[in-house]
mmCIF file of C-alpha atoms in Angstrom:
data_model
loop_
_atom_site.group_PDB
_atom_site.id
_atom_site.type_symbol
_atom_site.label_atom_id
_atom_site.label_comp_id
_atom_site.label_asym_id
_atom_site.label_seq_id
_atom_site.Cartn_x
_atom_site.Cartn_y
_atom_site.Cartn_z
ATOM 1 C CA UNK A 1 113.046 73.821 70.251
ATOM 2 C CA UNK A 2 109.646 72.678 71.348
ATOM 3 C CA UNK A 3 106.265 74.270 71.691
ATOM 4 C CA UNK A 4 103.535 73.213 74.062
ATOM 5 C CA UNK A 5 99.804 73.560 73.735
ATOM 6 C CA UNK A 6 98.476 73.718 77.269
ATOM 7 C CA UNK A 7 98.581 70.290 78.852
ATOM 8 C CA UNK A 8 99.509 68.484 75.624
ATOM 9 C CA UNK A 9 102.851 66.924 74.923
ATOM 10 C CA UNK A 10 105.565 69.238 73.533
ATOM 11 C CA UNK A 11 105.405 69.656 69.765
ATOM 12 C CA UNK A 12 108.759 69.547 67.982
ATOM 13 C CA UNK A 13 109.235 72.226 65.337
ATOM 14 C CA UNK A 14 110.515 70.479 62.208
ATOM 15 C CA UNK A 15 112.652 73.411 61.017
ATOM 16 C CA UNK A 16 114.352 73.675 64.412
ATOM 17 C CA UNK A 17 114.857 69.907 64.501
ATOM 18 C CA UNK A 18 116.465 70.137 61.047
ATOM 19 C CA UNK A 19 118.864 72.786 62.289
ATOM 20 C CA UNK A 20 119.747 70.729 65.379
ATOM 21 C CA UNK A 21 120.567 67.801 63.088
ATOM 22 C CA UNK A 22 122.615 70.101 60.823
ATOM 23 C CA UNK A 23 124.700 71.276 63.785
ATOM 24 C CA UNK A 24 125.264 67.658 64.823
ATOM 25 C CA UNK A 25 126.233 66.722 61.264
ATOM 26 C CA UNK A 26 128.648 69.655 60.913
ATOM 27 C CA UNK A 27 130.232 68.629 64.210
ATOM 28 C CA UNK A 28 130.578 65.040 62.935
ATOM 29 C CA UNK A 29 132.042 66.222 59.616
ATOM 30 C CA UNK A 30 134.691 68.296 61.400
ATOM 31 C CA UNK A 31 135.557 65.877 64.175
ATOM 32 C CA UNK A 32 135.413 62.698 62.088
ATOM 33 C CA UNK A 33 137.012 64.227 58.985
ATOM 34 C CA UNK A 34 134.119 62.799 56.980
ATOM 35 C CA UNK A 35 132.624 64.079 53.760
ATOM 36 C CA UNK A 36 129.421 66.108 53.872
ATOM 37 C CA UNK A 37 127.463 63.811 51.556
ATOM 38 C CA UNK A 38 128.507 60.730 53.525
ATOM 39 C CA UNK A 39 127.280 62.282 56.792
ATOM 40 C CA UNK A 40 124.078 63.597 55.189
ATOM 41 C CA UNK A 41 123.341 60.086 53.910
ATOM 42 C CA UNK A 42 124.021 58.584 57.356
ATOM 43 C CA UNK A 43 121.644 61.047 58.996
ATOM 44 C CA UNK A 44 118.949 60.480 56.386
ATOM 45 C CA UNK A 45 119.163 56.696 56.799
ATOM 46 C CA UNK A 46 119.620 56.388 60.546
ATOM 47 C CA UNK A 47 118.851 59.545 62.509
ATOM 48 C CA UNK A 48 116.228 61.783 60.916
ATOM 49 C CA UNK A 49 112.481 61.534 61.250
ATOM 50 C CA UNK A 50 111.551 58.362 62.970
ATOM 51 C CA UNK A 51 108.085 58.807 64.446
ATOM 52 C CA UNK A 52 108.201 58.116 68.160
ATOM 53 C CA UNK A 53 111.969 58.435 68.350
ATOM 54 C CA UNK A 54 113.645 60.711 70.868
ATOM 55 C CA UNK A 55 116.719 62.918 70.944
ATOM 56 C CA UNK A 56 118.060 60.815 73.806
ATOM 57 C CA UNK A 57 118.188 57.828 71.453
ATOM 58 C CA UNK A 58 120.433 59.742 69.035
ATOM 59 C CA UNK A 59 117.506 60.426 66.725
ATOM 60 C CA UNK A 60 116.257 63.799 65.524
ATOM 61 C CA UNK A 61 112.490 63.370 65.459
ATOM 62 C CA UNK A 62 110.333 65.367 63.080
ATOM 63 C CA UNK A 63 113.312 66.850 61.187
ATOM 64 C CA UNK A 64 112.755 68.143 57.669
ATOM 65 C CA UNK A 65 115.369 66.195 55.675
ATOM 66 C CA UNK A 66 115.304 68.733 52.826
ATOM 67 C CA UNK A 67 116.132 71.706 55.096
ATOM 68 C CA UNK A 68 118.734 69.606 56.923
ATOM 69 C CA UNK A 69 120.546 68.923 53.642
ATOM 70 C CA UNK A 70 120.313 72.555 52.532
ATOM 71 C CA UNK A 71 121.833 73.804 55.797
ATOM 72 C CA UNK A 72 124.684 71.274 55.863
ATOM 73 C CA UNK A 73 125.551 71.678 52.173
ATOM 74 C CA UNK A 74 125.282 75.464 52.409
ATOM 75 C CA UNK A 75 127.563 75.665 55.430
ATOM 76 C CA UNK A 76 130.150 73.434 53.780
ATOM 77 C CA UNK A 77 129.996 75.257 50.436
ATOM 78 C CA UNK A 78 130.396 78.633 52.133
ATOM 79 C CA UNK A 79 132.822 77.577 54.868
ATOM 80 C CA UNK A 80 135.763 79.674 53.638
ATOM 81 C CA UNK A 81 133.610 82.812 53.460
ATOM 82 C CA UNK A 82 132.039 82.083 56.856
ATOM 83 C CA UNK A 83 135.466 81.487 58.421
ATOM 84 C CA UNK A 84 136.801 84.744 56.937
ATOM 85 C CA UNK A 85 133.875 86.678 58.403
ATOM 86 C CA UNK A 86 134.217 84.948 61.767
ATOM 87 C CA UNK A 87 137.939 85.732 61.765
ATOM 88 C CA UNK A 88 137.072 89.431 61.323
ATOM 89 C CA UNK A 89 134.485 89.300 64.128
ATOM 90 C CA UNK A 90 136.233 87.213 66.775
ATOM 91 C CA UNK A 91 138.844 88.832 69.019
ATOM 92 C CA UNK A 92 142.444 87.913 68.221
ATOM 93 C CA UNK A 93 142.672 86.150 71.591
ATOM 94 C CA UNK A 94 139.841 83.796 70.536
ATOM 95 C CA UNK A 95 140.637 82.500 67.041
ATOM 96 C CA UNK A 96 138.082 80.207 65.440
ATOM 97 C CA UNK A 97 140.202 77.117 66.077
ATOM 98 C CA UNK A 98 140.179 77.792 69.812
ATOM 99 C CA UNK A 99 136.395 77.720 70.077
ATOM 100 C CA UNK A 100 134.455 74.689 71.225
ATOM 101 C CA UNK A 101 133.679 72.543 68.158
ATOM 102 C CA UNK A 102 129.936 72.607 68.905
ATOM 103 C CA UNK A 103 130.035 76.407 69.038
ATOM 104 C CA UNK A 104 131.882 76.404 65.701
ATOM 105 C CA UNK A 105 129.294 74.061 64.182
ATOM 106 C CA UNK A 106 126.468 76.359 65.295
ATOM 107 C CA UNK A 107 128.247 79.396 63.842
ATOM 108 C CA UNK A 108 128.892 77.586 60.555
ATOM 109 C CA UNK A 109 125.276 76.443 60.226
ATOM 110 C CA UNK A 110 123.938 79.931 60.970
ATOM 111 C CA UNK A 111 126.493 81.551 58.677
ATOM 112 C CA UNK A 112 125.624 79.168 55.871
ATOM 113 C CA UNK A 113 121.974 80.128 56.153
ATOM 114 C CA UNK A 114 122.733 83.856 56.341
ATOM 115 C CA UNK A 115 124.860 83.671 53.189
ATOM 116 C CA UNK A 116 122.281 81.663 51.217
ATOM 117 C CA UNK A 117 120.788 83.123 48.048
ATOM 118 C CA UNK A 118 117.353 83.566 49.648
ATOM 119 C CA UNK A 119 117.911 83.457 53.416
ATOM 120 C CA UNK A 120 115.327 83.549 56.155
ATOM 121 C CA UNK A 121 115.295 86.868 58.017
ATOM 122 C CA UNK A 122 118.426 87.284 60.154
ATOM 123 C CA UNK A 123 116.415 87.551 63.372
ATOM 124 C CA UNK A 124 114.807 84.165 62.643
ATOM 125 C CA UNK A 125 118.175 82.535 61.981
ATOM 126 C CA UNK A 126 119.701 84.081 65.109
ATOM 127 C CA UNK A 127 116.742 83.043 67.298
ATOM 128 C CA UNK A 128 116.778 79.491 65.974
ATOM 129 C CA UNK A 129 120.503 79.024 66.555
ATOM 130 C CA UNK A 130 120.312 80.715 69.951
ATOM 131 C CA UNK A 131 117.650 78.166 70.965
ATOM 132 C CA UNK A 132 119.959 75.413 69.764
ATOM 133 C CA UNK A 133 122.943 77.026 71.489
ATOM 134 C CA UNK A 134 121.140 77.055 74.830
ATOM 135 C CA UNK A 135 120.684 73.306 74.465
ATOM 136 C CA UNK A 136 124.391 72.632 73.867
ATOM 137 C CA UNK A 137 126.350 75.474 75.451
ATOM 138 C CA UNK A 138 126.959 76.646 79.013
ATOM 139 C CA UNK A 139 128.340 79.632 80.876
ATOM 140 C CA UNK A 140 129.010 82.707 78.759
ATOM 141 C CA UNK A 141 129.064 80.803 75.466
ATOM 142 C CA UNK A 142 125.399 81.601 74.574
ATOM 143 C CA UNK A 143 126.052 85.321 75.115
ATOM 144 C CA UNK A 144 129.152 85.104 72.944
ATOM 145 C CA UNK A 145 127.195 83.207 70.289
ATOM 146 C CA UNK A 146 124.488 85.883 70.269
ATOM 147 C CA UNK A 147 127.051 88.651 69.800
ATOM 148 C CA UNK A 148 128.883 86.805 67.044
ATOM 149 C CA UNK A 149 125.686 85.910 65.156
ATOM 150 C CA UNK A 150 124.455 89.500 65.423
ATOM 151 C CA UNK A 151 127.772 90.824 64.090
ATOM 152 C CA UNK A 152 127.793 88.164 61.371
ATOM 153 C CA UNK A 153 124.307 89.124 60.206
ATOM 154 C CA UNK A 154 125.324 92.786 60.048
ATOM 155 C CA UNK A 155 128.426 91.931 57.999
ATOM 156 C CA UNK A 156 126.483 89.713 55.634
ATOM 157 C CA UNK A 157 123.770 92.327 55.140
ATOM 158 C CA UNK A 158 126.106 95.289 54.609
ATOM 159 C CA UNK A 159 125.623 96.691 51.141
ATOM 160 C CA UNK A 160 128.639 96.206 48.930
ATOM 161 C CA UNK A 161 130.285 99.601 48.646
ATOM 162 C CA UNK A 162 130.113 101.023 45.171
ATOM 163 C CA UNK A 163 133.361 101.920 43.466
ATOM 164 C CA UNK A 164 133.969 105.645 43.296
ATOM 165 C CA UNK A 165 132.905 107.188 39.989
ATOM 166 C CA UNK A 166 136.524 108.074 39.183
ATOM 167 C CA UNK A 167 137.633 104.439 39.457
ATOM 168 C CA UNK A 168 134.780 103.233 37.277
ATOM 169 C CA UNK A 169 135.588 105.905 34.683
ATOM 170 C CA UNK A 170 139.279 104.847 34.650
ATOM 171 C CA UNK A 171 138.236 101.247 33.981
ATOM 172 C CA UNK A 172 135.977 102.343 31.123
ATOM 173 C CA UNK A 173 138.677 104.598 29.651
ATOM 174 C CA UNK A 174 141.299 101.817 29.750
ATOM 175 C CA UNK A 175 139.017 99.183 28.186
ATOM 176 C CA UNK A 176 139.766 98.352 24.550
ATOM 177 C CA UNK A 177 137.225 99.505 22.049
ATOM 178 C CA UNK A 178 134.549 96.940 21.472
ATOM 179 C CA UNK A 179 134.605 95.182 18.078
ATOM 180 C CA UNK A 180 131.127 96.521 17.330
ATOM 181 C CA UNK A 181 132.286 100.154 17.292
#
């Protein structure tokens, strides 16, 4: 989440900070049964930016409010699709509802970005959320997260299979004649 330049103080990466805030917001939305816009507004007013603020104070310093909003809104708008993909990926013995809510929030944020119209490269998304995961998760959870995000990116990036030529021809043959003909 941070970079250092020699002996200087750590430099917070604004995009990573935005994603940390998005995970926190998605957690709050799920656990508090609050609306996305309400939580986004709360974060924008009280928790994002704040020069000199620290994570320990509940703030997310240096966060890019625009990216934060895009990630949260994208995850919420695509939640059904993300959940369907996660259901396919996760073993039956570990349904989505059984996972730690922070782990779920990370998966939803990453999935929302992967499913966006113009996503960052999958490796960037996975690396960012793995960095975040290491800050929140313990034990084998980061390994599980890495496997799930890798599988999710492969599912999202699979080309949509084309319909066989015979099926397409049947559809064309059954279509009514166009009024122009």
